[in-house]
Structures are given as structure tokens and as C-alpha cells.
Coordinates of C-alpha atoms and ligand atoms in Angstrom, one line a residue:
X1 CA 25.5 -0.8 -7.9
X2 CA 23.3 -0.8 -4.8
X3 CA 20.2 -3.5 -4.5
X4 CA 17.8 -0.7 -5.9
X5 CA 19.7 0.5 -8.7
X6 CA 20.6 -3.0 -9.9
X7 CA 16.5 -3.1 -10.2
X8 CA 16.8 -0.3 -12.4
X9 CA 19.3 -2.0 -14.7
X10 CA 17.4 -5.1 -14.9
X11 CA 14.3 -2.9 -15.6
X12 CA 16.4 -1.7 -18.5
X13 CA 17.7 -4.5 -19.7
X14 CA 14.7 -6.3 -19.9
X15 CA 13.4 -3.4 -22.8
X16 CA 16.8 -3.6 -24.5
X17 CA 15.0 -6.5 -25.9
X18 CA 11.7 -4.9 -27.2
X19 CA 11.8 -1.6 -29.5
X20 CA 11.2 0.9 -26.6
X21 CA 13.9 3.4 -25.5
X22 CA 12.3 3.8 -22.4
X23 CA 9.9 3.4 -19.2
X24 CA 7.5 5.6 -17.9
X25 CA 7.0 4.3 -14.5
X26 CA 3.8 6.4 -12.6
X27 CA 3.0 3.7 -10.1
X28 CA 3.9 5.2 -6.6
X29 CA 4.7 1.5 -5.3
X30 CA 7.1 0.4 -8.8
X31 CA 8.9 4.3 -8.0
X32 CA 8.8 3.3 -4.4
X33 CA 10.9 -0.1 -5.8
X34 CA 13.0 0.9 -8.0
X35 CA 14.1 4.0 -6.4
X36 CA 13.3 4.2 -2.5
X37 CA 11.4 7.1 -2.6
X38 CA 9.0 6.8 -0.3
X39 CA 6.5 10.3 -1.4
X40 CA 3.8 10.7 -3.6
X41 CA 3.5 12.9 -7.1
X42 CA 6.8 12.0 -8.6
X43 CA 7.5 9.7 -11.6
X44 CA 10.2 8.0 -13.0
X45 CA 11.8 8.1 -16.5
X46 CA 14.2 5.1 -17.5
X47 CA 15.6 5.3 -20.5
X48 CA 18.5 3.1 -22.3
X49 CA 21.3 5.5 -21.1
X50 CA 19.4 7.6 -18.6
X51 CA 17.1 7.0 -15.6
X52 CA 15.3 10.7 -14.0
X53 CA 13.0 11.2 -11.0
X54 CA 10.3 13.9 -12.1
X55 CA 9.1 15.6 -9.2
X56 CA 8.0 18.6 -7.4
X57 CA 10.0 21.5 -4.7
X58 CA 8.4 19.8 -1.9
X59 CA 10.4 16.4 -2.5
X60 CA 13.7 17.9 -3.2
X61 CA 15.4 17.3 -0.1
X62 CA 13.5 14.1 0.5
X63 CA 14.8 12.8 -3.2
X64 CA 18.4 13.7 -2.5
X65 CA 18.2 11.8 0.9
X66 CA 16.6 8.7 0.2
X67 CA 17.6 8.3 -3.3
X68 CA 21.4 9.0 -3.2
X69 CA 23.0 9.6 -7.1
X70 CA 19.8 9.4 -9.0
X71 CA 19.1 12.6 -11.4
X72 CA 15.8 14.3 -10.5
X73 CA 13.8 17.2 -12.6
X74 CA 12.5 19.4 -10.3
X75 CA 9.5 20.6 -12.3
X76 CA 8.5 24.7 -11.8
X77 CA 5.3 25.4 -10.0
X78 CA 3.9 26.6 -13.4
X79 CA 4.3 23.2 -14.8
X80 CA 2.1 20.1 -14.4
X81 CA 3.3 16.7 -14.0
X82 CA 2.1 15.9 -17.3
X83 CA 4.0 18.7 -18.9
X84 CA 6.8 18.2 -17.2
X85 CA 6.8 14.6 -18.0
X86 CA 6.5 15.9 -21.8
X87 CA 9.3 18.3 -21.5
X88 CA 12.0 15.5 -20.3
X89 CA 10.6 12.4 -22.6
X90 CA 11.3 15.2 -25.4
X91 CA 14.7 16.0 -24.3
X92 CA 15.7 12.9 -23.8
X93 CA 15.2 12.3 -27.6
X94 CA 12.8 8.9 -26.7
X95 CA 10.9 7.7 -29.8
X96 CA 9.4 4.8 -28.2
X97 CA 8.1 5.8 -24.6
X98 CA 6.2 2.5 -22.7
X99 CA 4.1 3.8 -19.4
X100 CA 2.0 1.3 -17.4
X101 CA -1.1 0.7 -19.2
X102 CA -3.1 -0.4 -16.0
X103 CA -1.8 2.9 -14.4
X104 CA -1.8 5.6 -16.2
X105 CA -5.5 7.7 -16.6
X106 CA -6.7 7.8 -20.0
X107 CA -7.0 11.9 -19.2
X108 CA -3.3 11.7 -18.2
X109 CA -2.1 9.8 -21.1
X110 CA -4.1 12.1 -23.9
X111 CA -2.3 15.0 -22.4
X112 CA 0.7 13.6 -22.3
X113 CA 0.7 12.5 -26.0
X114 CA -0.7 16.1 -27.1
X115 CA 1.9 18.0 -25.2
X116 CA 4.8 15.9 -26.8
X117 CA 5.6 15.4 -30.3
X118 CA 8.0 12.9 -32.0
X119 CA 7.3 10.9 -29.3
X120 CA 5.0 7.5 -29.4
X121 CA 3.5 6.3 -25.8
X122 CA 3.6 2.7 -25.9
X123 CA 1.0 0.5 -23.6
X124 CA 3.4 -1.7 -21.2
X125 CA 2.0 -4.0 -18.8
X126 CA 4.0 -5.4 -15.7
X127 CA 7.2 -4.7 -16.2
X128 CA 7.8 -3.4 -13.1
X129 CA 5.4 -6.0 -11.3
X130 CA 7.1 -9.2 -13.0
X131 CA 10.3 -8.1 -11.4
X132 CA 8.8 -7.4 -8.1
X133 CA 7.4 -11.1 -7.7
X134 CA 11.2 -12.4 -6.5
X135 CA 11.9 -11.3 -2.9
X136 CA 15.7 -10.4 -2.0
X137 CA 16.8 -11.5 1.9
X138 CA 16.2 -7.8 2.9
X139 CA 12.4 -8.1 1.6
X140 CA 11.7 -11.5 2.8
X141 CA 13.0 -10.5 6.5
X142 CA 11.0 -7.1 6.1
X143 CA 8.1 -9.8 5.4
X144 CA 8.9 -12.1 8.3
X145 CA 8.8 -8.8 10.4
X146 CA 5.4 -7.6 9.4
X147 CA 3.7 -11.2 10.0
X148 CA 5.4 -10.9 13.6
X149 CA 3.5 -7.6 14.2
X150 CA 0.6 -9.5 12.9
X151 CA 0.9 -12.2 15.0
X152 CA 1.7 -10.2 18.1
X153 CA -1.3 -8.0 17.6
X154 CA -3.7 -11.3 17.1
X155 CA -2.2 -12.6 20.6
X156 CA -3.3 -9.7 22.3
X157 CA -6.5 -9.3 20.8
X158 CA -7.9 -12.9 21.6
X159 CA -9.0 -11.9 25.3
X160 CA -11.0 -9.1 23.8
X161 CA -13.1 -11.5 21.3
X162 CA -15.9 -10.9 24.5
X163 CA -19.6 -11.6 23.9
X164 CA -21.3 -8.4 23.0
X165 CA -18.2 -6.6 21.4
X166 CA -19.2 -5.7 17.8
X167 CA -17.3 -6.6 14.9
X168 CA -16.2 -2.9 14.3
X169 CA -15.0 -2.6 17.7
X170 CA -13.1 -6.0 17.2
X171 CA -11.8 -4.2 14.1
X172 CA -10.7 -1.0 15.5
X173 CA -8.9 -3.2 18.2
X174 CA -7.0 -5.1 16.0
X175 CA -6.3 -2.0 13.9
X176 CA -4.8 -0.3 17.4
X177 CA -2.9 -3.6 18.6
X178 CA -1.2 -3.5 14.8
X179 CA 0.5 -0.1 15.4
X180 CA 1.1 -0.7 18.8
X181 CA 2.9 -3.9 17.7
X182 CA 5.5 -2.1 15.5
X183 CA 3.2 -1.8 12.3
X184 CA 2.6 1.7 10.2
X185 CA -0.6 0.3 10.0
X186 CA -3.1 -2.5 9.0
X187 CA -1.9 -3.3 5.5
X188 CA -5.6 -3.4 4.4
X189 CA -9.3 -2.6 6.8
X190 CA -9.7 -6.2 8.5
X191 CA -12.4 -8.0 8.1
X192 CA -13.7 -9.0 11.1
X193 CA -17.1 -11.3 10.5
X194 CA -19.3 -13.4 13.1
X195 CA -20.9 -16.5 11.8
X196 CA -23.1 -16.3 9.2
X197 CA -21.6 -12.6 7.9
X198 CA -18.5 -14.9 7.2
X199 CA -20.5 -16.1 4.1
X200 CA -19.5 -13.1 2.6
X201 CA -15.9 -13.5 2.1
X202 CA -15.3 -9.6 2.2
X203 CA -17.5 -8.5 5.0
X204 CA -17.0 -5.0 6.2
X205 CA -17.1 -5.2 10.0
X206 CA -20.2 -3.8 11.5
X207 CA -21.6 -2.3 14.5
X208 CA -24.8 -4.5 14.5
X209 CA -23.0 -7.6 14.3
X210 CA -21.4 -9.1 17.9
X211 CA -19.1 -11.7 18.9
X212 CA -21.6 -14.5 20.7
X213 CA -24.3 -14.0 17.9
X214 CA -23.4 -17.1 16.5
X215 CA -20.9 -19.3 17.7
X216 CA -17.7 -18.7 15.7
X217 CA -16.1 -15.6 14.2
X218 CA -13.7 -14.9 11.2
X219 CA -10.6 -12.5 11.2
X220 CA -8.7 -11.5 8.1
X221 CA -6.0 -9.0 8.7
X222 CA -2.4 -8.2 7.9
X223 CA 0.2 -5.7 9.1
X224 CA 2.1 -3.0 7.0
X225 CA 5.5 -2.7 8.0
X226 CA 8.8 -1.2 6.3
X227 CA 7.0 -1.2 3.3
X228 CA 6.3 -4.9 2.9
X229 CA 2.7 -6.4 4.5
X230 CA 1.5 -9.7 5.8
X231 CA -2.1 -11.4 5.2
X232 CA -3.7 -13.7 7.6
X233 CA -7.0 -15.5 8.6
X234 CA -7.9 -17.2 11.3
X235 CA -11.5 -18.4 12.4
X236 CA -11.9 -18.5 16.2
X237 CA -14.8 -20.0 17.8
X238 CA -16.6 -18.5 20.7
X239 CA -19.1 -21.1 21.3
X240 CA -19.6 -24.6 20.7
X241 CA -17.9 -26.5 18.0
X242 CA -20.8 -28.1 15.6
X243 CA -20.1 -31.1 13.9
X244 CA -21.0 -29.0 10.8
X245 CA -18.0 -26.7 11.7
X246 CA -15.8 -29.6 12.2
X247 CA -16.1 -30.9 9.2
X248 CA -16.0 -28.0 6.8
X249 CA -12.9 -26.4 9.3
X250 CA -11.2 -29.7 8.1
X251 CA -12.0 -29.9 4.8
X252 CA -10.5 -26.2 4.7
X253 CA -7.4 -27.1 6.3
X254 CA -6.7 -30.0 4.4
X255 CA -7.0 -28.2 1.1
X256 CA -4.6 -25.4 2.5
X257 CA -2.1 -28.5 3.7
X258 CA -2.3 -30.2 0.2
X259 CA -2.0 -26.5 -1.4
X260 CA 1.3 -25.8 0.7
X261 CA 2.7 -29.4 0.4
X262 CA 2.5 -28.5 -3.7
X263 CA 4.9 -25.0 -3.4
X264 CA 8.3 -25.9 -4.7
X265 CA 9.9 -23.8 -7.6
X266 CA 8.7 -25.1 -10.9
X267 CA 5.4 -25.0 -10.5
X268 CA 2.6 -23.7 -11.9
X269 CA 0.5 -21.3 -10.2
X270 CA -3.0 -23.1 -11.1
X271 CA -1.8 -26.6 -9.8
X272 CA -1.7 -25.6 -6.4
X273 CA -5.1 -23.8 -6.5
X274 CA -5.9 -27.2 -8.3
X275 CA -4.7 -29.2 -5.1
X276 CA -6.8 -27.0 -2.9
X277 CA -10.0 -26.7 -4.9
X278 CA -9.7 -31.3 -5.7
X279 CA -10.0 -31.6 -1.7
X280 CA -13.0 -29.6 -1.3
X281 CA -15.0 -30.1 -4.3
X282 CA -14.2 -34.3 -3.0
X283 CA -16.1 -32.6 0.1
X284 CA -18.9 -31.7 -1.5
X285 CA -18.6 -28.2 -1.1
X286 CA -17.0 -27.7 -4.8
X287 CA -19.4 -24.7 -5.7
X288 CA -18.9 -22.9 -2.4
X289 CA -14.9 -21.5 -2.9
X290 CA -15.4 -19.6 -5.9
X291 CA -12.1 -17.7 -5.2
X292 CA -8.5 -18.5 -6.2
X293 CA -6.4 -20.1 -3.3
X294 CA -3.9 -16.9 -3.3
X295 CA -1.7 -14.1 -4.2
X296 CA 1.3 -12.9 -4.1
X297 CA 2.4 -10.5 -1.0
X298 CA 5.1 -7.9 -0.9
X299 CA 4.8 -3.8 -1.1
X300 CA 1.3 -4.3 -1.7
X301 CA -1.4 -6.8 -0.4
X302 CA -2.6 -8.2 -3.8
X303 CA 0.1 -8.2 -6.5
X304 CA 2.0 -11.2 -8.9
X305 CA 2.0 -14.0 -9.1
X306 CA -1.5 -14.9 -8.7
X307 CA -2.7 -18.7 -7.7
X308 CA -5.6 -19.3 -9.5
X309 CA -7.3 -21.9 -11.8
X310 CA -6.1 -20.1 -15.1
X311 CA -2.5 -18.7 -13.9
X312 CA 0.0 -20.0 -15.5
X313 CA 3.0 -19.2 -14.0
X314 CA 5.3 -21.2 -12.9
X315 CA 7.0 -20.7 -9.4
X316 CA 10.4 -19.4 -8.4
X317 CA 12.3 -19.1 -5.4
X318 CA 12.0 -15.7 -3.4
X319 CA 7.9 -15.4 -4.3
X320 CA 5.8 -15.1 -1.5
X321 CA 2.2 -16.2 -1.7
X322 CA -0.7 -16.6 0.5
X323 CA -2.6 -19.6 0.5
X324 CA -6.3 -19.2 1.6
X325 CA -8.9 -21.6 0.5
X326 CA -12.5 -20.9 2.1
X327 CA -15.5 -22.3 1.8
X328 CA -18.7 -20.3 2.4
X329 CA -21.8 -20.9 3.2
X330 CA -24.6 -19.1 2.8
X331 CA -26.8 -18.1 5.6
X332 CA -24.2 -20.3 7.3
X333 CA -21.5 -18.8 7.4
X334 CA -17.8 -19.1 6.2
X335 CA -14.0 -21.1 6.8
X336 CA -11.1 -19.4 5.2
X337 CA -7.6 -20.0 6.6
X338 CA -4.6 -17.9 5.0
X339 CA -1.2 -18.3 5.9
X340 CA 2.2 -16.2 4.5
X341 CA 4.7 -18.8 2.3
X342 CA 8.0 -18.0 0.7
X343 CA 8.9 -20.7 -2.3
X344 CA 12.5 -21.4 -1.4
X345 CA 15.2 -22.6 -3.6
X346 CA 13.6 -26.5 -2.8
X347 CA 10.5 -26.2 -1.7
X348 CA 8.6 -23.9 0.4
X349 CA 9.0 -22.2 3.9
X350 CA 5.3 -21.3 5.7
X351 CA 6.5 -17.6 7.0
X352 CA 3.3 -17.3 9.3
X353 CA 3.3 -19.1 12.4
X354 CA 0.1 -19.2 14.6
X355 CA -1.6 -22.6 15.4
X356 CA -4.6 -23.4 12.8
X357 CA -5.4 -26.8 14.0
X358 CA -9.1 -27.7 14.8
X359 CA -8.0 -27.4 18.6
X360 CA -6.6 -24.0 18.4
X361 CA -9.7 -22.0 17.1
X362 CA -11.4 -22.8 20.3
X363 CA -11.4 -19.4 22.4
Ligands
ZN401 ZN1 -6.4 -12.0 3.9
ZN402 ZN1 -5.2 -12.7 1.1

């Protein structure tokens, strides 16, 4: 059994448990993980004994290549997906289908349910996801590789943060330097914001706005690489540094300090949002991070575990989270810093490595 079928199995054996005979899995990423397909339109079935990709002529080849062994229904051209998701749930005699209540359209799940009979579509939720919050080695280097080619692309874009340029054409520069880095691509549109339109913690980049219109200018961007992505912010000051910036740039990096020094397996999610949110509400500015201190990070840019006052999960080695307390001002402006960390097997490792202290913002 290779690392991706042995996902399948522990897929499987966690419903052995429950009274479902198998999994409807329609999330393109959760296919993407459990099978390494990398296409679109195509499901998987798991079953107890039996595990089928449902797909269409043009994926075929692509099915055979990158998912060597697996069983694949081809469906006709007359058929939809839907029917031809009926057709094998039927044959495979399944009484108790789950599919992924948070994915699955409500349109898509009434025809599925009319077009099969005998067979009852149970609402799962995160099966799939809960399983995809531990990192293996391969995943935590393909993580380590995408905040390289976001790092690399940040170093080359700092002698471009010129007066005048606009924060779209900061953006679009970034975007470039990701690619040319190594990337597929940005793993989400960054969010390039000068001064005061860092109040708004996810300002689209416009072409109004331009680096020297106020004296400091946040960055949040992340790279996709081979599939897994990387999430960063840095605030870089073109100007002069206020003693108002000073403080609330400390007050940000302390929490993030105290939020990382409280990573270690065993604990839960909401104390170390609790570490980060006690420095800055002791600040003053309590009122003014109204966001949880992170997420997880992996084949997508938000996804489990989630570190936030009510999470309650409790941390395990091989999760990789971001941690990115802000505080935002209004008509002021905004701090966030967000850096990459991997909970090891006694502690934590911080995967992202560019300078945040107060000296390094400075252009
Ligand atoms: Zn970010
Ligand atoms: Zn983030």
C-alpha cells in the first residue's frame, strides 16, 4: 500500500465504525488527496470492500497514469455525473451512502437521491478534512518548498515597493515574481494595502491607492506549489516609522511570539489564539483583532484545524498552521504579521523564514 492508498484505508476504516457502507467523496481537493488525480469532474466512491473513480472519456488516460491500480467508471457521454454516480452507488449494493454535506449542491444531492433507490444519502462532514490536518514528510517538504517560492518572490519584489507604484501593480508583480520563482501560481490574489487601506484586513489591491501615500504598506500573499501553498504577511514601511507604528508593530509581534512559543502537540487550538489576543487586548487595542490568530495550511489556503477563540481542537504533530494576529485601525491603518508553523513531535518548528523584527520592515 502506497502513501495515498493507505489514506483510502484509513478513510475506510474510520466509517467501519459508524453505520455507513460508504463515502461519496465530490470535493476536487479530498479526490485530489486521496487519489492523486489532479483533474476536475470526477468523484470518488469508497465503499467497505470497494473504492471507484467516476469520471468522464477525457480523464481516462490521465486516471490510469496518475492513479495507478485504482478502478475507475468511465461514465457514457449520455450520462451525467449524477446519474452515473446513481448507477454505481446502486450496483455496489450501498444502503448507507455519506457524501460531504458542505460540498455537495442541494440540486446535486435531490437528483442523486431521485435517480437511486434503496439507497439512503447520509450528511457527512469532514471526513476527508480531519484526515488531511496531519502532514506526512512528503507534504511538509512540498510546504517548505512553496514558502521558499514565497520568500524568493518577496526578495525580489522589495526594490519595486517605489513611490507612485499602485497597489495593483505591486500585486500583479508579486503575482509574476511567484511563477517566476517556481510557483503554479499565487495560492490566493494578494493583498497588497498602503496605510490606512490596511484597516481593512482583506483589501483588494487598487489602482488608486500608491505606495508613498502613507508611510507603510501591508502584503499578504502565499505561493501554490506541488499542490501544497504557503501564507505570509509582512508590513514594510516606506516612510518614517511613527511612534504610533512602533508600538502597535510590537504589540503585533509580541502576540505572534507568545502565540508560537504556545504550539506544542496537546494543545488546544483556542489557547493559542488566547495567548495572542491576552497581549493585545493588555495593549489596549482588544477590540481591534476581531479575527482568529490562524488556520491550518496544506492543499488549500484555509482548511482544519482552525485557531480561534471557540476551536477546540487539540494539536498534533504534522499540522501546519499560520499564525497571524493584526490589529487594525480604522482610518489608520493595519499590523498583521503571518508566519507558516509545523507542530512537531515536541513543540513547533516556524517553516517561514523572512525577518519580522521592527528593524526589518524598514524599506
Ligand atoms: Zn495570509
Ligand atoms: Zn492566513
Amino acid at each position: 500500500m502506497n502513501r495515498i492508498s493507505s489514506r483510502r484505508e484509513k478513510l475506510r476504516h474510520n466509517f467501519k465504525s459508524d453505520d455507513l457502507q460508504g463515502l461519496l467523496v465530490s470535493s476536487a481537493t479530498n479526490v485530489a488527496y486521496l487519489t492523486g488525480f489532479t483533474g476536475d469532474s470526477s468523484v470518488l466512491l469508497v465503499s467497505r470492500e470497494r473504492e471507484l473513480m467516476i469520471s468522464d472519456g477525457r480523464f481516462t488516460t490521465q486516471i490510469e497514469q496518475e492513479c495507478p491500480g485504482l478502478e475507475a467508471y468511465i461514465r457514457p457521454s449520455t450520462q451525467t455525473l449524477n446519474q452515473a454516480i446513481a448507477h454505481v452507488a446502486g450496483s455496489l449494493g450501498v444502503e448507507r451512502l455519506g457524501f460531504e454535506a458542505a460540498i455537495l449542491s442541494v440540486a446535486d444531492f435531490q437528483t442523486i437521491r431521485e435517480a437511486v433507490a434503496g439507497v439512503t444519502l447520509v450528511p457527512t462532514t469532514d471526513r476527508v478534512e480531519l484526515l488531511r490536518q496531519i502532514k506526512d514528510e512528503q507534504e511538509i517538504e512540498a510546504t517548505r518548498e512553496a514558502i521558499a517560492f514565497a520568500e524568493k518572490a518577496f526578495q525580489m519584489l522589495r526594490p519595486e515597493l517605489r513611490e507612485g507604484a499602485s497597489e495593483k501593480e505591486i500585486a500583479d508583480l508579486l503575482e509574476a515574481n511567484l511563477r517566476r520563482c517556481g510557483a503554479t501560481g499565487s495560492s490566493f490574489p494578494p493583498i497588497v494595502a498602503v496605510g490606512s487601506r490596511a484597516a481593512l484586513p482583506h483589501a483588494r489591491p487598487t489602482e488608486t491607492s500608491r505606495i508613498g501615500d502613507d508611510h507603510f504598506v501591508l502584503l499578504d500573499w502565499g505561493a501554490t506549489g506541488r499542490p501544497y501553498k504557503s501564507d505570509l504577511t509582512r508590513v514594510v514601511v516606506t516612510g518614517k516609522v511613527t511612534s504610533e507604528f512602533e508600538t502597535i508593530y510590537r504589540t503585533v509581534l509580541l502576540a505572534q511570539e507568545r502565540a508560537i512559543a504556545a504550539i506544542r502537540p496537546g494543545v488546544r487550538a483556542h489557547d493559542v489564539d488566547a495567548e495572542a489576543r491576552s497581549v493585545i487586548e493588555q495593549a489596549g487595542f482588544g477590540r481591534f483583532f476581531d479575527h482568529g490568530v490562524g488556520h491550518g495550511l496544506g492543499m488549500e489556503i484555509h482548511e482544519s484545524p482552525r485557531l480561534r477563540k471557540q476551536s477546540e481542537t487539540i494539536l498534533q504533530p504534522g499540522m501546519i498552521v499560520t499564525v497571524e494576529p493584526g490589529i487594525y485601525l480604522p482610518d489608520w491603518g493595519g499590523i498583521r504579521i503571518e508566519d507558516d508553523v509545523l507542530v512537531t513531535s515536541d513543540g513547533c518548528e516556524v517553516l517561514t523564514h523572512l525577518a519580522r523584527t521592527l528593524d526589518s520592515v524598514r524599506l
